[in-house]
Amino acid sequence: MIDTWAETLAGVFSEVKQQLGRGVADRRHPARHPTFASISPDGLPQARTLVLRAFDPEQMALAFHTDGGSDKMAGLRERPFAAIHIWHPSRHLQIRMTADVTIFDGPDAADAWAKVPEASRENYTISPKPGSPLDAALDYEKGSNQARFSILSARVSHMDILYLGDCHRRARYDRLTNWAGHWVAP
């Protein structure tokens, strides 16, 4: 039996927004840790898991916190685009999105930094910067430096949604069509 939300384009779109919202609110929700892919400065794809920190359903924008010194930042400054992937096993739902990425740091990230728990701040200020060679696994230091804290705001431009319940269904949505959506072959 098909989940009723998967019967209509509007239902699928609504379900995606609901799952993204739950990813922000629930630490154990599958949407909490999406795969975020971008292009490195040398043109190679890079994928990593990020924590979904905010979702604006009106703007269809997702927010992530990151260390501004990480390798992904150089690539995003050159090519501010990302692909975001979420797999929700119990809902049989794959969410694939492409997004334009805006980086906020310095004074533009100060309000968000103020809300980051003290114990978590050190995750954004590893020294040497993430990806640097080390002589031993633990030859790094943690600090608390807002200058290295960045917010990635990913404004979704396209979505490809695949439902793998009893009756497979796939839909695509585009910002340019005001998210009208259309069915495509799964």
Short mmCIF file of C-alpha atoms in Angstrom, two decimals:
data_model
loop_
_atom_site.label_atom_id
_atom_site.label_comp_id
_atom_site.label_asym_id
_atom_site.label_seq_id
_atom_site.Cartn_x
_atom_site.Cartn_y
_atom_site.Cartn_z
CA MET A 1 0.00 0.00 0.00
CA ILE A 2 1.30 3.44 -0.95
CA ASP A 3 1.74 6.17 1.64
CA THR A 4 -1.03 8.69 0.95
CA TRP A 5 1.40 11.63 0.81
CA ALA A 6 3.09 9.98 -2.21
CA GLU A 7 -0.12 10.00 -4.28
CA THR A 8 0.09 13.65 -5.37
CA LEU A 9 2.80 16.11 -6.34
CA ALA A 10 1.61 18.48 -3.61
CA GLY A 11 1.73 15.65 -1.07
CA VAL A 12 5.30 14.71 -1.99
CA PHE A 13 6.44 18.34 -1.81
CA SER A 14 4.77 18.78 1.57
CA GLU A 15 6.35 15.56 2.87
CA VAL A 16 9.82 16.74 1.84
CA LYS A 17 9.37 20.05 3.65
CA GLN A 18 8.10 18.22 6.73
CA GLN A 19 11.08 15.85 6.75
CA LEU A 20 13.56 18.73 6.36
CA GLY A 21 11.94 20.53 9.29
CA ARG A 22 12.13 17.39 11.41
CA GLY A 23 15.81 17.06 10.50
CA VAL A 24 16.48 20.37 12.23
CA ALA A 25 14.44 19.54 15.33
CA ASP A 26 15.33 15.86 15.88
CA ARG A 27 18.97 14.80 16.32
CA ARG A 28 18.11 11.21 15.33
CA HIS A 29 16.15 12.03 12.19
CA PRO A 30 17.72 10.93 8.86
CA ALA A 31 17.46 14.48 7.45
CA ARG A 32 19.66 15.76 10.29
CA HIS A 33 22.85 14.55 8.56
CA PRO A 34 22.56 14.99 4.79
CA THR A 35 25.36 14.40 2.34
CA PHE A 36 26.59 17.76 1.01
CA ALA A 37 28.55 17.65 -2.25
CA SER A 38 30.45 20.46 -3.92
CA ILE A 39 33.31 20.93 -6.38
CA SER A 40 36.88 21.37 -5.16
CA PRO A 41 39.11 24.14 -6.57
CA ASP A 42 40.75 21.52 -8.82
CA GLY A 43 37.35 20.56 -10.27
CA LEU A 44 36.79 17.28 -8.45
CA PRO A 45 33.56 16.35 -6.66
CA GLN A 46 33.70 16.24 -2.86
CA ALA A 47 30.98 14.86 -0.61
CA ARG A 48 30.73 15.00 3.15
CA THR A 49 28.13 14.75 5.89
CA LEU A 50 27.02 18.03 7.45
CA VAL A 51 24.53 18.77 10.21
CA LEU A 52 21.33 20.49 9.10
CA ARG A 53 21.02 23.49 11.44
CA ALA A 54 18.04 25.36 9.96
CA PHE A 55 15.41 25.06 7.28
CA ASP A 56 13.29 27.89 5.90
CA PRO A 57 10.32 26.29 4.10
CA GLU A 58 9.21 29.58 2.51
CA GLN A 59 12.62 30.22 0.92
CA MET A 60 13.43 26.52 0.55
CA ALA A 61 16.81 27.24 2.15
CA LEU A 62 18.90 24.97 4.36
CA ALA A 63 21.65 26.18 6.71
CA PHE A 64 24.80 24.39 7.83
CA HIS A 65 27.62 25.46 10.15
CA THR A 66 31.20 24.77 9.15
CA ASP A 67 34.83 25.59 9.81
CA GLY A 68 35.70 28.45 7.47
CA GLY A 69 39.20 27.02 7.11
CA SER A 70 38.03 23.69 5.69
CA ASP A 71 38.91 22.63 2.16
CA LYS A 72 35.30 22.77 0.98
CA MET A 73 35.23 26.53 1.55
CA ALA A 74 37.78 27.30 -1.18
CA GLY A 75 35.71 25.30 -3.66
CA LEU A 76 32.44 26.93 -2.59
CA ARG A 77 33.96 30.40 -2.91
CA GLU A 78 34.87 29.58 -6.53
CA ARG A 79 31.74 27.60 -7.38
CA PRO A 80 28.92 28.40 -4.93
CA PHE A 81 26.77 25.39 -5.76
CA ALA A 82 26.02 22.14 -3.96
CA ALA A 83 24.12 18.90 -4.28
CA ILE A 84 22.43 17.67 -1.12
CA HIS A 85 21.26 14.09 -0.59
CA ILE A 86 19.08 12.56 2.11
CA TRP A 87 17.92 8.95 2.41
CA HIS A 88 15.05 8.28 4.82
CA PRO A 89 14.81 4.47 5.12
CA SER A 90 11.54 4.12 7.03
CA ARG A 91 9.75 6.54 4.66
CA HIS A 92 11.37 4.88 1.59
CA LEU A 93 12.28 8.39 0.51
CA GLN A 94 15.30 9.74 -1.33
CA ILE A 95 15.62 13.53 -1.51
CA ARG A 96 18.14 14.99 -3.95
CA MET A 97 18.52 18.75 -4.17
CA THR A 98 20.74 21.22 -5.98
CA ALA A 99 21.32 24.57 -4.37
CA ASP A 100 23.01 27.93 -4.71
CA VAL A 101 25.24 28.45 -1.69
CA THR A 102 25.87 31.73 0.11
CA ILE A 103 28.62 31.88 2.72
CA PHE A 104 28.12 33.98 5.84
CA ASP A 105 31.07 34.60 8.15
CA GLY A 106 32.56 37.29 10.34
CA PRO A 107 29.94 39.78 11.55
CA ASP A 108 27.29 38.09 9.36
CA ALA A 109 27.68 34.90 11.39
CA ALA A 110 28.01 36.49 14.84
CA ASP A 111 24.39 35.91 15.92
CA ALA A 112 24.59 32.20 15.04
CA TRP A 113 27.99 31.88 16.75
CA ALA A 114 26.51 33.32 19.94
CA LYS A 115 23.98 30.44 19.94
CA VAL A 116 26.57 27.69 19.44
CA PRO A 117 27.12 25.91 22.77
CA GLU A 118 30.55 26.57 24.26
CA ALA A 119 31.45 22.86 24.09
CA SER A 120 30.62 22.76 20.36
CA ARG A 121 32.56 25.87 19.33
CA GLU A 122 35.84 24.00 19.29
CA ASN A 123 34.56 21.88 16.38
CA TYR A 124 34.81 24.91 14.10
CA THR A 125 38.34 25.99 15.01
CA ILE A 126 40.72 23.03 14.74
CA SER A 127 44.40 23.98 14.39
CA PRO A 128 45.95 23.31 12.02
CA LYS A 129 43.02 23.76 9.65
CA PRO A 130 41.01 20.69 8.61
CA GLY A 131 42.77 18.51 6.04
CA SER A 132 46.30 19.56 7.10
CA PRO A 133 48.86 16.74 7.39
CA LEU A 134 49.62 15.56 10.95
CA ASP A 135 52.49 13.47 12.33
CA ALA A 136 50.08 11.60 14.61
CA ALA A 137 46.28 11.26 14.71
CA LEU A 138 45.81 13.61 17.66
CA ASP A 139 48.42 16.26 16.77
CA TYR A 140 45.88 19.06 16.57
CA GLU A 141 44.38 21.56 18.96
CA LYS A 142 40.84 22.78 19.48
CA GLY A 143 40.09 26.42 20.11
CA SER A 144 37.15 28.79 20.09
CA ASN A 145 37.59 31.38 17.37
CA GLN A 146 34.53 32.93 15.77
CA ALA A 147 36.72 34.17 12.89
CA ARG A 148 36.76 30.59 11.51
CA PHE A 149 33.03 29.96 11.92
CA SER A 150 30.95 30.06 8.74
CA ILE A 151 27.36 29.42 7.80
CA LEU A 152 26.46 27.84 4.49
CA SER A 153 23.03 28.89 3.30
CA ALA A 154 21.90 26.52 0.56
CA ARG A 155 18.93 27.92 -1.37
CA VAL A 156 17.39 24.96 -3.17
CA SER A 157 16.92 25.42 -6.93
CA HIS A 158 15.89 21.88 -7.96
CA MET A 159 14.62 18.75 -6.22
CA ASP A 160 14.41 15.17 -7.45
CA ILE A 161 12.33 13.05 -5.07
CA LEU A 162 12.17 9.26 -5.29
CA TYR A 163 9.65 7.24 -3.29
CA LEU A 164 10.52 3.53 -3.11
CA GLY A 165 7.41 2.24 -1.36
CA ASP A 166 5.26 -0.50 -2.89
CA CYS A 167 4.64 1.62 -6.00
CA HIS A 168 7.77 3.53 -6.95
CA ARG A 169 7.18 7.18 -7.81
CA ARG A 170 9.51 9.99 -8.74
CA ALA A 171 8.88 13.71 -8.97
CA ARG A 172 10.93 16.75 -9.91
CA TYR A 173 10.46 20.29 -8.66
CA ASP A 174 12.10 23.52 -9.77
CA ARG A 175 12.23 26.95 -8.17
CA LEU A 176 11.64 28.55 -11.61
CA THR A 177 8.22 26.89 -11.86
CA ASN A 178 7.33 27.92 -8.31
CA TRP A 179 7.74 24.28 -7.23
CA ALA A 180 4.82 23.08 -9.42
CA GLY A 181 6.49 19.69 -9.92
CA HIS A 182 5.99 16.93 -12.44
CA TRP A 183 6.18 13.15 -12.40
CA VAL A 184 9.10 11.37 -14.07
CA ALA A 185 9.87 7.68 -14.51
CA PRO A 186 11.41 6.19 -11.40
#
